[in-house]
Structures are given as C-alpha cells and as structure tokens.
XYZ file of C-alpha atoms in Angstrom:
293
model
C 19.508 10.073 19.429
C 15.944 9.481 20.522
C 14.151 7.343 17.810
C 10.600 5.954 17.774
C 9.593 3.011 16.352
C 5.844 2.615 15.521
C 4.469 -1.054 14.786
C 7.187 -3.311 16.769
C 4.706 -6.740 17.508
C 5.141 -6.642 13.571
C 7.539 -8.725 12.256
C 10.543 -5.857 11.120
C 9.223 -3.819 14.217
C 10.311 -7.207 16.571
C 12.876 -7.295 14.151
C 14.441 -4.227 15.608
C 13.537 -4.740 19.128
C 16.715 -7.719 19.109
C 19.138 -5.398 17.704
C 17.954 -1.953 20.202
C 20.504 -2.638 22.542
C 23.593 -3.218 20.208
C 23.128 0.318 18.851
C 23.833 3.161 20.771
C 20.571 5.361 20.738
C 16.926 6.012 22.597
C 14.543 3.854 21.592
C 10.639 3.608 22.112
C 9.106 0.959 20.768
C 4.906 1.670 20.338
C 2.285 -0.975 18.581
C -1.572 -0.379 18.869
C -2.081 -0.395 22.502
C 0.468 1.820 23.241
C 0.339 3.934 20.297
C -2.121 4.160 17.597
C -1.292 6.115 14.404
C -4.103 5.518 12.753
C -5.392 8.473 15.773
C -3.760 11.579 14.697
C -3.818 13.038 18.666
C -1.696 10.224 19.718
C 0.621 10.673 17.315
C 0.692 13.660 17.566
C 1.246 13.571 21.655
C 3.660 10.794 21.327
C 5.991 12.444 18.588
C 5.509 16.383 20.074
C 6.528 14.342 23.886
C 9.217 12.208 23.126
C 10.946 14.359 20.591
C 12.831 11.245 18.099
C 15.158 12.221 16.089
C 14.054 9.622 13.495
C 10.737 7.862 13.412
C 10.515 4.849 12.173
C 7.560 3.374 11.103
C 6.482 -0.017 10.590
C 3.371 -0.304 11.286
C 1.091 -1.202 8.616
C -2.065 -3.413 7.943
C -0.778 -5.830 5.702
C -4.133 -8.216 5.229
C -3.817 -8.218 2.271
C -7.600 -10.191 0.832
C -9.739 -8.413 3.687
C -8.225 -5.526 3.413
C -11.163 -5.615 0.429
C -13.475 -5.626 2.642
C -12.558 -3.275 4.963
C -11.263 -0.622 2.534
C -11.334 1.958 5.412
C -9.799 0.395 7.662
C -6.875 -0.444 5.710
C -6.373 3.336 4.446
C -6.142 4.321 7.969
C -3.158 2.755 8.912
C -1.697 3.058 5.696
C -2.232 6.177 4.253
C -4.183 8.860 6.324
C -1.851 8.162 9.391
C 1.081 8.980 7.408
C 0.005 12.552 7.402
C -0.524 12.158 11.048
C 3.188 11.517 11.114
C 4.920 13.614 8.600
C 2.819 17.304 9.892
C 3.816 15.435 13.606
C 7.305 15.371 12.930
C 7.344 18.513 11.339
C 5.643 20.475 13.927
C 9.045 20.300 16.573
C 12.161 22.465 16.615
C 14.144 19.551 14.332
C 11.810 18.222 12.433
C 12.205 13.874 12.811
C 13.309 12.055 9.437
C 11.662 9.131 9.724
C 11.907 5.871 7.397
C 8.407 4.119 5.791
C 8.621 0.516 5.090
C 6.616 0.067 2.054
C 5.326 -2.581 -0.825
C 6.611 -3.907 -4.084
C 2.718 -3.817 -4.529
C 2.463 0.005 -5.755
C 4.059 -1.052 -8.276
C 1.898 -3.905 -10.380
C 3.485 -4.037 -14.012
C 2.341 -5.330 -16.807
C 6.221 -6.698 -18.007
C 8.573 -8.589 -16.288
C 11.507 -6.519 -16.790
C 12.802 -5.527 -13.433
C 12.175 -2.958 -11.894
C 13.186 0.433 -10.484
C 11.888 3.478 -8.358
C 11.402 5.486 -11.066
C 9.214 2.895 -12.643
C 5.271 4.157 -12.655
C 3.161 2.493 -10.216
C 0.734 0.431 -11.683
C -1.605 -0.573 -7.063
C -4.472 -3.446 -8.015
C -6.341 -3.555 -5.295
C -7.165 -1.854 -1.839
C -3.824 -2.817 0.760
C -1.860 -1.413 -2.841
C -3.926 1.834 -3.095
C -3.297 2.658 0.541
C 0.356 1.642 0.378
C 0.989 4.182 -2.630
C -1.616 6.054 -1.074
C 0.485 6.341 2.252
C 3.804 6.977 -0.146
C 2.266 10.012 -1.776
C 0.861 11.601 1.582
C 4.824 11.262 3.480
C 6.399 12.690 0.337
C 3.561 15.522 0.553
C 4.005 16.482 3.708
C 7.764 15.210 4.690
C 11.314 17.658 3.682
C 13.457 14.964 5.175
C 12.188 11.055 4.605
C 12.933 7.805 3.183
C 10.761 5.076 1.175
C 11.936 1.217 1.661
C 9.870 -1.171 -0.963
C 10.170 -4.199 0.117
C 8.819 -8.063 -0.533
C 7.909 -11.324 0.555
C 8.411 -10.534 4.080
C 9.019 -13.057 6.886
C 10.565 -13.852 10.036
C 10.773 -16.898 12.664
C 8.415 -15.640 14.124
C 5.050 -14.528 13.537
C 2.538 -15.231 10.843
C 4.136 -15.640 7.128
C 4.957 -17.532 4.565
C 8.056 -19.708 5.826
C 6.188 -20.968 9.272
C 2.683 -21.820 7.240
C 5.059 -23.833 5.456
C 6.458 -25.534 8.646
C 3.293 -26.084 9.876
C 1.168 -27.475 6.795
C 4.575 -29.136 5.984
C 4.712 -31.618 8.757
C 0.552 -32.175 8.309
C 0.143 -32.990 5.052
C 1.629 -34.578 1.576
C 1.053 -32.429 -0.716
C 0.104 -28.642 -1.526
C -0.402 -26.499 -4.217
C 1.485 -22.980 -4.269
C 1.503 -20.956 -7.254
C 4.397 -20.595 -9.598
C 4.211 -17.597 -11.907
C 4.644 -15.154 -9.021
C 8.219 -13.333 -9.142
C 10.079 -11.646 -6.509
C 12.473 -12.143 -4.019
C 11.691 -13.451 -0.483
C 12.715 -10.995 2.477
C 14.343 -12.166 5.961
C 13.053 -9.217 8.504
C 16.412 -9.801 10.698
C 17.766 -8.487 6.997
C 15.239 -5.126 7.149
C 16.205 -4.338 10.372
C 20.363 -4.324 10.214
C 19.756 -1.910 6.290
C 17.911 0.417 9.118
C 20.590 0.002 11.630
C 23.277 0.829 8.924
C 21.296 4.061 7.776
C 20.707 5.340 11.542
C 24.612 5.641 11.838
C 25.354 6.419 8.449
C 22.797 9.453 9.524
C 24.130 9.629 12.882
C 28.039 10.003 11.759
C 27.516 12.167 8.756
C 25.945 14.585 12.045
C 22.592 14.670 9.657
C 19.467 17.098 10.227
C 17.250 15.774 7.802
C 17.736 13.487 4.242
C 16.496 14.470 1.161
C 13.194 12.585 0.521
C 14.251 9.288 -1.409
C 12.380 6.131 -2.437
C 14.298 2.802 -2.605
C 13.731 -0.573 -3.131
C 15.162 -3.282 -0.441
C 14.992 -7.166 -0.857
C 16.267 -9.616 -0.214
C 19.135 -11.377 -3.720
C 17.711 -13.458 -6.065
C 14.560 -13.969 -7.683
C 11.810 -17.518 -7.204
C 8.631 -17.842 -6.817
C 6.242 -19.013 -3.908
C 6.833 -23.120 -5.469
C 9.927 -22.641 -5.257
C 10.503 -20.671 -2.036
C 8.527 -23.618 -0.725
C 10.040 -26.676 -1.792
C 13.555 -24.881 -0.568
C 11.503 -24.237 2.695
C 10.349 -27.686 2.699
C 13.805 -29.735 2.199
C 15.592 -27.156 4.095
C 13.749 -28.375 7.125
C 13.200 -32.168 6.490
C 9.550 -31.578 5.573
C 8.089 -34.541 2.604
C 5.600 -32.504 1.324
C 5.208 -32.116 -2.303
C 5.303 -29.010 -3.711
C 2.510 -29.076 -6.650
C 3.248 -25.903 -8.663
C -0.364 -24.099 -9.946
C -0.305 -21.007 -11.802
C -2.088 -17.944 -9.818
C -5.623 -17.925 -12.171
C -6.100 -21.816 -10.302
C -5.884 -20.020 -6.821
C -7.827 -17.453 -7.063
C -8.013 -14.822 -4.008
C -9.952 -11.270 -3.561
C -6.797 -9.526 -4.031
C -4.745 -9.024 -7.540
C -0.812 -9.943 -6.325
C 1.842 -8.646 -9.158
C 2.924 -11.473 -10.971
C 6.315 -9.604 -11.212
C 8.250 -8.045 -8.160
C 11.668 -8.221 -9.224
C 13.180 -5.524 -7.276
C 16.301 -3.473 -8.890
C 18.161 -2.710 -5.767
C 21.062 -1.000 -7.296
C 20.444 2.121 -5.541
C 20.289 1.162 -2.331
C 23.477 -0.797 -3.212
C 25.894 2.045 -4.147
C 23.766 4.700 -2.520
C 24.571 3.704 1.327
C 27.248 0.441 0.296
C 25.785 -2.328 1.625
C 25.958 -6.214 0.757
C 22.551 -8.264 0.179
C 22.441 -11.221 0.995
C 20.695 -14.693 -1.423
C 17.212 -15.131 -0.101
C 18.243 -18.724 -0.121
C 21.164 -17.493 2.625
C 18.782 -15.798 4.551
C 16.502 -18.247 4.827
C 18.416 -20.924 6.137
C 19.836 -17.338 8.744
C 16.025 -17.673 9.445
C 16.019 -21.299 9.563
C 18.488 -21.415 12.591
C 17.249 -18.727 14.266
C 13.560 -20.145 14.349
C 15.362 -23.925 15.978
C 17.003 -22.516 18.533
C 13.848 -19.638 19.336
C 12.406 -22.791 20.223
C-alpha cells in the first residue's frame, strides 16, 4: 500500500517518519523542497506518479501571528493546496483516501462547554480562516477523506512551546504565561500513533474509501498555558517561576481561542482507541528529548 506524506519536516511529519519502519507500507515522505503543495502542477505530478492509496497531509502554515501579514501565503498552503491534493487524488483509478490535519482554531466558541465536531465554527484571524477554508475545500472535492482537528501540538524537537519553555527556563528567573486559554497539549508522537491505527484499520478492512468525516483528537485532560509551563519547568527541574496572566495582558496580532476543550468521544468510540493524559504524554516526550541529545 503506497502512502504519501506531505510536510514530513513538521512535528507530526517527523513523528510519522519515526514509526514508518514499524508499518508494512511503502511511504513516500515529502517536504517543501521535494513537493510544494501550493504548486498545483507539482502536486498533480507527485500524486499521479506515486499513485498512493492514502495521502497524509501534515503540511501547514503554522505561524499564527505572521499569517496576519502573509495572508496569501497562508491560504496557499492551508487552503488552496487542499483543492490540488483532493482533485489530483480523485484522478487516480482508485481515488486516494486523504487524512488531513486541522486545528482547534477553527472552532473559537464563545462558550466554555466541551466542543464536539458538529460545533458551528467561528474562526478568527487569517490562520484560523485558512484552516477552515482548507477543510471546506477538501470536503467539497474529495469523496474519501478524514479531517483530524488537533490542538497545542508539540514534539521533542523543533520550534514549539515545550522546547521554548525548556530554553527560557534555563535563562530566566520568571516568565509571564497566559492562564485563561484552556485546551489540551498534544504530543506529535501520539497523533502519529493514532494515524498509524487508522492506516491499519483501513488496510485490515480492505477499504478503498471512507466517507468524509471530521474527528477531534488531542491528549486527554484540560489545562491552560501557565499550568502547562509549570509542569514543564517542574519535570525538567528548572527554577523559573511561572507568573499567570490573562490573555488581555499579552496582546498578539492573531486572536487565540479561550476555549479549546475538544470532546474526543466520537474518535474513541469510532476507532476504539485509548488516549493518554497530557501529563503522561509530556513525560514521554521529555524522556525522548533527553535521549535525543
């Protein structure tokens, strides 16, 4: 079974690379230098040439604040590219099943309740709007796809909150971190493991397609950024004090959702998966981080 993975230099893409050897499939890992998903010709050539049964789109423009100034570039990667991928996949004799990673930012609810997949989306800011537009384009063009909305992604390598806190924790006596944005930190390796579970299910059931569906997936439990930072400092042994502040005290170009409490009931019942708590996942990440040095 041929599987095409885009964005393989990103956090989830790298996590997929780590587990690829444990799976009995033929993977083609691409990143921007080998496949620019915002280039329709490149996308078409890659998909029609490799003829994947499954496409995993991990590529994304994730610079949330910079997106406010680079709107066209953000939409090219997060939205228009989904048209190219889906339409090229449909040209195959057996259209490829597409797994696309999206974001909690598409929701942005005004309430504080749990968020299910049928929540009406109110994306705010260029990044959030581009992710939602990409979802809509994929759903309109593909007859076989899955959208995974995830949140607060981190990994032992790369630019992310965990590694930033580790670096600053060794330099600063204290840090101001917002405490009124609630969500679930999600370890990239856990997302990759879940995707692997989907691949095996698809293969075992001898499927050629899957009805388009959206799923929430993140590690279990909810926290805020300040508590998350405190847990990181504690586990790494940093003496840096975390000073909780409201979002209003730390203005950013792009508006962040205050509520990202995603309900994972649907994904757990549909795929019979157990999702570990974010604290357990963080511990695993930090262990991998130590051995990676």
